[in-house]
PDB file of C-alpha atoms in Angstrom:
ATOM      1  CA  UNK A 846       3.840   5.132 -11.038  1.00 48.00           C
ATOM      2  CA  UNK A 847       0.864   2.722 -11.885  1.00 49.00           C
ATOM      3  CA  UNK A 848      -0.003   0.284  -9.139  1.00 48.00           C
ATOM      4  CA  UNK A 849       0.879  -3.697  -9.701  1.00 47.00           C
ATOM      5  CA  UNK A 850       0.530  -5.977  -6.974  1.00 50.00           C
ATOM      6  CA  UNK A 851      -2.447  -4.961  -4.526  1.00 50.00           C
ATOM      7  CA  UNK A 852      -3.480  -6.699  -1.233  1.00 49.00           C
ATOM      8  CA  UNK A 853      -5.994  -8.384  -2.814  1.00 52.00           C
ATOM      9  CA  UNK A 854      -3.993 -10.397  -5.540  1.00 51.00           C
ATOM     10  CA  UNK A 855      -5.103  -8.136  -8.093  1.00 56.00           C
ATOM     11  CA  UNK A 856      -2.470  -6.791 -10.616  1.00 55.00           C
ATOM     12  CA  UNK A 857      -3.246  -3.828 -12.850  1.00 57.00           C
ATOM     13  CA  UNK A 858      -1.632  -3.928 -16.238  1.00 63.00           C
ATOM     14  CA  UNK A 859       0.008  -0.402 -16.366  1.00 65.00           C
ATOM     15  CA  UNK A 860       3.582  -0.801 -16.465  1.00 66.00           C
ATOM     16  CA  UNK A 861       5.586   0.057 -13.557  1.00 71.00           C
ATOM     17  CA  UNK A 862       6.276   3.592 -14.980  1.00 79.00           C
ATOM     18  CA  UNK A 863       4.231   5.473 -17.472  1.00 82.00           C
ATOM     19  CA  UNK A 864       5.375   9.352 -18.553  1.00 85.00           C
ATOM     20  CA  UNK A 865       2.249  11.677 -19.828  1.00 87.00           C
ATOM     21  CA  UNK A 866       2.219  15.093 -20.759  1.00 89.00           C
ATOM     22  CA  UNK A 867      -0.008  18.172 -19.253  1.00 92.00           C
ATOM     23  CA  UNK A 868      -3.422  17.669 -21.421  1.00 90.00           C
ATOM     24  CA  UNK A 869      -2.775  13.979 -21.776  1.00 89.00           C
ATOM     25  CA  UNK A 870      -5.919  12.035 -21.815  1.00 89.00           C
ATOM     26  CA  UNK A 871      -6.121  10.641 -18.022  1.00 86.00           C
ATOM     27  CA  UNK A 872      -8.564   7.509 -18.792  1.00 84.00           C
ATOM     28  CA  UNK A 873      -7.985   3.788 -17.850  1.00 82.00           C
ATOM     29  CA  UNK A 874      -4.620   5.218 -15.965  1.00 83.00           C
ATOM     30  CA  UNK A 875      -4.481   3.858 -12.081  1.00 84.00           C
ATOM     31  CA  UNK A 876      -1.506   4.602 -10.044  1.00 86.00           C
ATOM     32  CA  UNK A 877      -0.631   4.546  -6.162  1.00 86.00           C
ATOM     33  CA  UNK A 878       1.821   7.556  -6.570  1.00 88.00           C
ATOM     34  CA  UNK A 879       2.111  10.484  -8.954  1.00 89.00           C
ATOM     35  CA  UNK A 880       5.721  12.301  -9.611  1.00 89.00           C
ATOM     36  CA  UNK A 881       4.283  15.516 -11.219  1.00 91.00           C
ATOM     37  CA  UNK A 882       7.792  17.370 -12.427  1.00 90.00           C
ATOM     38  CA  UNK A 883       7.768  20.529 -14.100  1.00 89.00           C
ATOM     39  CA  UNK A 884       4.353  20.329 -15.379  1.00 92.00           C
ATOM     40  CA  UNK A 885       4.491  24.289 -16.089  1.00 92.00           C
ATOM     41  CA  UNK A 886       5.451  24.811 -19.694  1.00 89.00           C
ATOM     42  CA  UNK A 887       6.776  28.195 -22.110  1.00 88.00           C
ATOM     43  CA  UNK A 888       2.670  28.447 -23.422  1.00 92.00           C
ATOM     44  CA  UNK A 889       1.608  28.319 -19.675  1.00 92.00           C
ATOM     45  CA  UNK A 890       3.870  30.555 -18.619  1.00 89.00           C
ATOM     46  CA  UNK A 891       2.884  33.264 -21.633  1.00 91.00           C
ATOM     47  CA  UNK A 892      -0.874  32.519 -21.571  1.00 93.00           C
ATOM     48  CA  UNK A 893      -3.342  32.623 -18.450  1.00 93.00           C
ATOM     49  CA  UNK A 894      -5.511  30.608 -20.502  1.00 95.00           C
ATOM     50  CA  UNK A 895      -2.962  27.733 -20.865  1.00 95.00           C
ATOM     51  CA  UNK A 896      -1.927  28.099 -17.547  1.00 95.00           C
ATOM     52  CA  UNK A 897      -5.385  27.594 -15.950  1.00 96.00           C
ATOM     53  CA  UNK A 898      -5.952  24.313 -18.391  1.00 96.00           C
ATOM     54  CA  UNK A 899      -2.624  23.192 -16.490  1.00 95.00           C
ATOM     55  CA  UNK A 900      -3.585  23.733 -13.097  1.00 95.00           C
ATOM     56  CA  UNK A 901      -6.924  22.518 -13.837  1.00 96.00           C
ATOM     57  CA  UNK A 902      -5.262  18.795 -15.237  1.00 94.00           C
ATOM     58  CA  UNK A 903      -3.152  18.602 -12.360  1.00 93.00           C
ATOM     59  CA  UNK A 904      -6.597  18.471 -10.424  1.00 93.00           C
ATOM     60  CA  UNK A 905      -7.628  16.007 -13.317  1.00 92.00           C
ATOM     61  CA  UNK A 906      -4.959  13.537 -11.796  1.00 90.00           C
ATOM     62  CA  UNK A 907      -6.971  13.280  -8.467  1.00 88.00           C
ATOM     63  CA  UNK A 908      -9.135  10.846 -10.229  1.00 88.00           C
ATOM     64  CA  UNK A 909      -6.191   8.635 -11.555  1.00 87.00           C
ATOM     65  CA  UNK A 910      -5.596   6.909  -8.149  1.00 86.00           C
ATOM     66  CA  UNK A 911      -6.229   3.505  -7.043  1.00 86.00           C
ATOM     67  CA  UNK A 912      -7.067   4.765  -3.866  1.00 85.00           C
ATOM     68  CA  UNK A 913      -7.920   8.469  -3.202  1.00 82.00           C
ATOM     69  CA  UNK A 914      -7.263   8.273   0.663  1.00 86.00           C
ATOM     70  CA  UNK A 915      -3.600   6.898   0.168  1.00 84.00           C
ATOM     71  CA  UNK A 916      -2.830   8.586  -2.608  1.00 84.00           C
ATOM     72  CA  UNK A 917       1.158   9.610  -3.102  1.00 88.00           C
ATOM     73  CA  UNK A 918       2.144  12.857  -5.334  1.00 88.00           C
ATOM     74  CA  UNK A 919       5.197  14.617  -5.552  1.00 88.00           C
ATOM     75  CA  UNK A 920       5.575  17.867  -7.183  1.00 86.00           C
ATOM     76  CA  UNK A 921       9.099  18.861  -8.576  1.00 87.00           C
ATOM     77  CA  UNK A 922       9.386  22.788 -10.308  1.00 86.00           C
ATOM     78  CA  UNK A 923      10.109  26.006 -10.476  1.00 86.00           C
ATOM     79  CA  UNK A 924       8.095  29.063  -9.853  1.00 89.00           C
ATOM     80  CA  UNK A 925       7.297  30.649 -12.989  1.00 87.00           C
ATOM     81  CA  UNK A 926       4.984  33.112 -11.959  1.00 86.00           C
ATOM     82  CA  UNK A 927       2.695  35.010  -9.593  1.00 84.00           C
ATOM     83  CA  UNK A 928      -0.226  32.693 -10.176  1.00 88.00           C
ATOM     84  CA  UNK A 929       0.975  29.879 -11.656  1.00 92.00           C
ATOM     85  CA  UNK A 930       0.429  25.892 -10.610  1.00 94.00           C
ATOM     86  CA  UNK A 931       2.273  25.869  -7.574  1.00 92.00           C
ATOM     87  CA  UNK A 932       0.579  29.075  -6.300  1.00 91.00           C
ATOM     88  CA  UNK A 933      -2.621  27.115  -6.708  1.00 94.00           C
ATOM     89  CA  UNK A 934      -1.201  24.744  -5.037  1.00 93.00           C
ATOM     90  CA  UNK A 935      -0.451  26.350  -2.064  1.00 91.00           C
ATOM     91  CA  UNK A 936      -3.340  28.317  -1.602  1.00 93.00           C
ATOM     92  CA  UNK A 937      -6.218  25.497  -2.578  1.00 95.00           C
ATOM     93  CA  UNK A 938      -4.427  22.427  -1.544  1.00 91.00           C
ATOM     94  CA  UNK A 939      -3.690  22.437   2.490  1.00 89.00           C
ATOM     95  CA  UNK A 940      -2.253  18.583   1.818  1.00 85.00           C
ATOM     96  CA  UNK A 941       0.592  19.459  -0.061  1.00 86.00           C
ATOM     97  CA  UNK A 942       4.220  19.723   1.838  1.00 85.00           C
ATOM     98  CA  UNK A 943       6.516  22.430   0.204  1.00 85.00           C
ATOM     99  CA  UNK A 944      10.567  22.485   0.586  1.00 86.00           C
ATOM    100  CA  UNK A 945      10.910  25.718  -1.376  1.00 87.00           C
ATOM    101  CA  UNK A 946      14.803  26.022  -2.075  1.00 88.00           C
ATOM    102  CA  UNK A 947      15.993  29.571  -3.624  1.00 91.00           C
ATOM    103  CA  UNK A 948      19.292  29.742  -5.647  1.00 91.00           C
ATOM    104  CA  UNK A 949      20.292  31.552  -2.578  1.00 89.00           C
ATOM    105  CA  UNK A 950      19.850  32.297   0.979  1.00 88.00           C
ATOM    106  CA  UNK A 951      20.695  34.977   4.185  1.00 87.00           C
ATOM    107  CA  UNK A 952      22.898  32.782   6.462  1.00 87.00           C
ATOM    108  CA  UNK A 953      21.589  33.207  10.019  1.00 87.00           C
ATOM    109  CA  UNK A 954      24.846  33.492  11.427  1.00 89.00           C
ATOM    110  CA  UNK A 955      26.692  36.067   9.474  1.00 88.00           C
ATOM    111  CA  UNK A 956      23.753  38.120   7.704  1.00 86.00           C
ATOM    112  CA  UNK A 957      25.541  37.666   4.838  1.00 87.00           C
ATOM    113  CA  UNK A 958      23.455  36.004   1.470  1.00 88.00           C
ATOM    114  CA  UNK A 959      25.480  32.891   0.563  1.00 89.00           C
ATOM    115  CA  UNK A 960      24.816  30.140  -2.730  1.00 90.00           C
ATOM    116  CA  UNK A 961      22.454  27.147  -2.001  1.00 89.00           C
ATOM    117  CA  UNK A 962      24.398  25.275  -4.541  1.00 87.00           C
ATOM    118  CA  UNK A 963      27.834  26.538  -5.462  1.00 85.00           C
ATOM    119  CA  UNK A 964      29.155  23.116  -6.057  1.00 84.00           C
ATOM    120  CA  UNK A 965      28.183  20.474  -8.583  1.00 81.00           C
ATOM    121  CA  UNK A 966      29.341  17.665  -5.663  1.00 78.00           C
ATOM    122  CA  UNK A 967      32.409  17.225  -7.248  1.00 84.00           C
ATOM    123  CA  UNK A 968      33.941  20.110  -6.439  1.00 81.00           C
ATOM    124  CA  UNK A 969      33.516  22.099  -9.861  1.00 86.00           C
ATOM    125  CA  UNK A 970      32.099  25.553  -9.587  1.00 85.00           C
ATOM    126  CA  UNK A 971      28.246  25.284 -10.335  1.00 86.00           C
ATOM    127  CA  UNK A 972      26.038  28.406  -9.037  1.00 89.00           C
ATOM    128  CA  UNK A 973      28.056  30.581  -7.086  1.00 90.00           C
ATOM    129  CA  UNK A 974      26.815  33.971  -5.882  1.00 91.00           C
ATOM    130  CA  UNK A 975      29.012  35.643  -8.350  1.00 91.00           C
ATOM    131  CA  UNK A 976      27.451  33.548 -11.060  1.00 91.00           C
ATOM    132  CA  UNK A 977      24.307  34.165  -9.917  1.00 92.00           C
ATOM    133  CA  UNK A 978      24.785  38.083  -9.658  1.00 91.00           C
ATOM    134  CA  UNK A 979      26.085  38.013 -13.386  1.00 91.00           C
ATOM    135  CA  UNK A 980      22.846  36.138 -14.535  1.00 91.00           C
ATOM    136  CA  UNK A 981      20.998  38.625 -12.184  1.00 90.00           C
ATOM    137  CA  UNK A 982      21.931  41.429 -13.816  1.00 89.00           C
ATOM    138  CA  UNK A 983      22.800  40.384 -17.113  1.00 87.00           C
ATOM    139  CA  UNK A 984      19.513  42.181 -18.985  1.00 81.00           C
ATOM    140  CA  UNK A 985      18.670  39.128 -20.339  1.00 84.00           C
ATOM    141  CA  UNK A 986      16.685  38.016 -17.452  1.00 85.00           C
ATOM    142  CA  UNK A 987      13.858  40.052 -15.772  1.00 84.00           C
ATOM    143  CA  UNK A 988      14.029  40.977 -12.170  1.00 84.00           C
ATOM    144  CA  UNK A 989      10.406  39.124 -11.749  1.00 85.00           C
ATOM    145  CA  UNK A 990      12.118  36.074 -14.125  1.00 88.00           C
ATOM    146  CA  UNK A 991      14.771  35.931 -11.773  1.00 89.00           C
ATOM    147  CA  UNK A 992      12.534  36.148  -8.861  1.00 89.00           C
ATOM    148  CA  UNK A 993      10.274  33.042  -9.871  1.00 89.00           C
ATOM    149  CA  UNK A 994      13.223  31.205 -11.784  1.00 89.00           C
ATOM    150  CA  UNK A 995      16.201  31.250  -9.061  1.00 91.00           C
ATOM    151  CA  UNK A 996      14.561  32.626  -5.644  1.00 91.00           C
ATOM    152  CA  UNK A 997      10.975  30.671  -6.049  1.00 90.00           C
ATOM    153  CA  UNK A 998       9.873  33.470  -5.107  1.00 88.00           C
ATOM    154  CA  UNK A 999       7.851  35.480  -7.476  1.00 87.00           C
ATOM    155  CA  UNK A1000       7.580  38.943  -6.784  1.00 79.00           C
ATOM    156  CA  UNK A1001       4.987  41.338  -8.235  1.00 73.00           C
ATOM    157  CA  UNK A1002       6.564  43.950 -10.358  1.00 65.00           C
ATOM    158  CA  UNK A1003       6.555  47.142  -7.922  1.00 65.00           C
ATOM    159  CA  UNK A1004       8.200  44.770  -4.942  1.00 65.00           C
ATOM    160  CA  UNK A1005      12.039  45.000  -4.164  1.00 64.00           C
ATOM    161  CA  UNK A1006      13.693  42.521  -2.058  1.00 61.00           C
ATOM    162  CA  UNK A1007      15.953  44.021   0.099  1.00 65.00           C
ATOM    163  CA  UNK A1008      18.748  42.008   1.639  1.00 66.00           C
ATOM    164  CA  UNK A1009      19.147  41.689   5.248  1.00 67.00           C
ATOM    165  CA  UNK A1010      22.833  43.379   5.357  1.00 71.00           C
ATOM    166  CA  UNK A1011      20.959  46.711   4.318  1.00 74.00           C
ATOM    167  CA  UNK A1012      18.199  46.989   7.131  1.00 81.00           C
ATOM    168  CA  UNK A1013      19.436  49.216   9.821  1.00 81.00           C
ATOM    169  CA  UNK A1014      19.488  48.269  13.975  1.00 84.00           C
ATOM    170  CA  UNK A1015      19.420  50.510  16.268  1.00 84.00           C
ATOM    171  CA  UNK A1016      19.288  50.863  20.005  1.00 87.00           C
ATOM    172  CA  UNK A1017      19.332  53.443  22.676  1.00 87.00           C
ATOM    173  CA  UNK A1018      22.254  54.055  25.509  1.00 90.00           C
ATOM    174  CA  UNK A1019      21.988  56.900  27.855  1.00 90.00           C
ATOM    175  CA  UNK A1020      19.035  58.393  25.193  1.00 86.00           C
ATOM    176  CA  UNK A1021      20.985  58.204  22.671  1.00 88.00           C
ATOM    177  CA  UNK A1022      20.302  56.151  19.487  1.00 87.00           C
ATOM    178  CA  UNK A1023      22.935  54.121  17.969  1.00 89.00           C
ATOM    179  CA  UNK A1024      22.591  52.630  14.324  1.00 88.00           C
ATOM    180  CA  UNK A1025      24.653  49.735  13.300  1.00 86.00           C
ATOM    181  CA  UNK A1026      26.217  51.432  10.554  1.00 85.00           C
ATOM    182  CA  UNK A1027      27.984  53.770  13.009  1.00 87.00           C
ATOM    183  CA  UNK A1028      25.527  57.084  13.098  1.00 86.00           C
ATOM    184  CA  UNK A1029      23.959  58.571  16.455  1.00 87.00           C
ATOM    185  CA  UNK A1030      21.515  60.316  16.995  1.00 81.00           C
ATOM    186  CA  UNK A1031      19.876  62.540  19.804  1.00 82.00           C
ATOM    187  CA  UNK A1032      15.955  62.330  20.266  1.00 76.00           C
ATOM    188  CA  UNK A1033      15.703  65.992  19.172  1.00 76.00           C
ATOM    189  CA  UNK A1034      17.367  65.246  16.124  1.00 75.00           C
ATOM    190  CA  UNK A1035      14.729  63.244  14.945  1.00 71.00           C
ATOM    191  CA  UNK A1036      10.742  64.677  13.462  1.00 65.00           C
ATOM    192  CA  UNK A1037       7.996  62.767  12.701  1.00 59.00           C
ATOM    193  CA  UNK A1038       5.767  63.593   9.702  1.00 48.00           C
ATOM    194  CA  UNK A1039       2.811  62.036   9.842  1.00 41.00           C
TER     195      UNK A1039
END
């Protein structure tokens, strides 16, 4: 969003919204805030190459501000990969503020995983769990596409997420262990290998 009227009675003559695309020239552009959405693209996503000429013009936009020490950016997308822009982000640029929303979460109360948005607000069925599950596993979708797409959380190929239902509890009454799921155990039932 280009400045317009400034303290000073100057008035740049940007309009009051200007759209560019990643690799756009940058030049004679002069804004007070920046709404960078989904500046990760198919040739990015397929090519480090491409992706590092992204993340290196989303740097580019530093120098489009009116005034660096006030400067206003927001940053709307989805993960798309293991080191793509907003994992540069996050790991060179302490300033930003990340509300990282996955397609679905572990509710704190039950354990159970439960849709973020199941409802398009009108009460139509949007992205419920089952939906989700079916796109999960429909082969048409990787697990690490999935992962980066729906979670925002891109995991290496190799790591598993395990959901919080599956991870056993135990404790120990009168020496005895007790699991969650129902077994028992006595201490000499159990070796260690090491």
């Amino acid at each position: 969003v280009p400045s317009h009227d400034r303290a000073e009675g100057m008035r740049h003559q940007e309009g009051t919204f200007e759209s560019i695309g990643v690799g756009g020239a940058l030049q004679s552009r002069h804004y007070d805030i920046v709404w960078e959405d989904d500046l990760v693209g198919k040739a990015a996503v397929e090519s480090d190459t491409v992706m590092q000429k992204t993340i290196r013009w989303h740097g580019l936009l530093h120098g489009c501000f009116v005034d660096a020490a006030r400067q206003v950016r927001f940053g709307v997308s989805n993960r798309w990969g293991y080191n793509d822009l907003n994992s540069h982000i996050r790991a060179n640029e302490p300033d930003f503020h990340f509300h990282t929303r996955s397609a679905w979460y572990i509710n704190p109360e039950t354990g159970k995983e439960e849709p973020t948005f199941p409802y398009d607000g009108t009460g139509k069925e949007r992205f419920t769990l089952e939906a989700l599950q079916r796109i999960k596993i429909s082969g048409s979708m990787t697990d690490y596409d999935f992962s980066c797409q729906y979670m925002n959380t891109p995991q290496l190929p190799g790591q598993r997420e395990v959901s919080l239902t599956q991870i056993h509890k135990y404790t120990v009454k009168n020496g005895v262990l007790h699991c969650n799921c129902g077994a028992t155990w006595y201490p000499e039932q159990l070796k260690i290998y090491l």
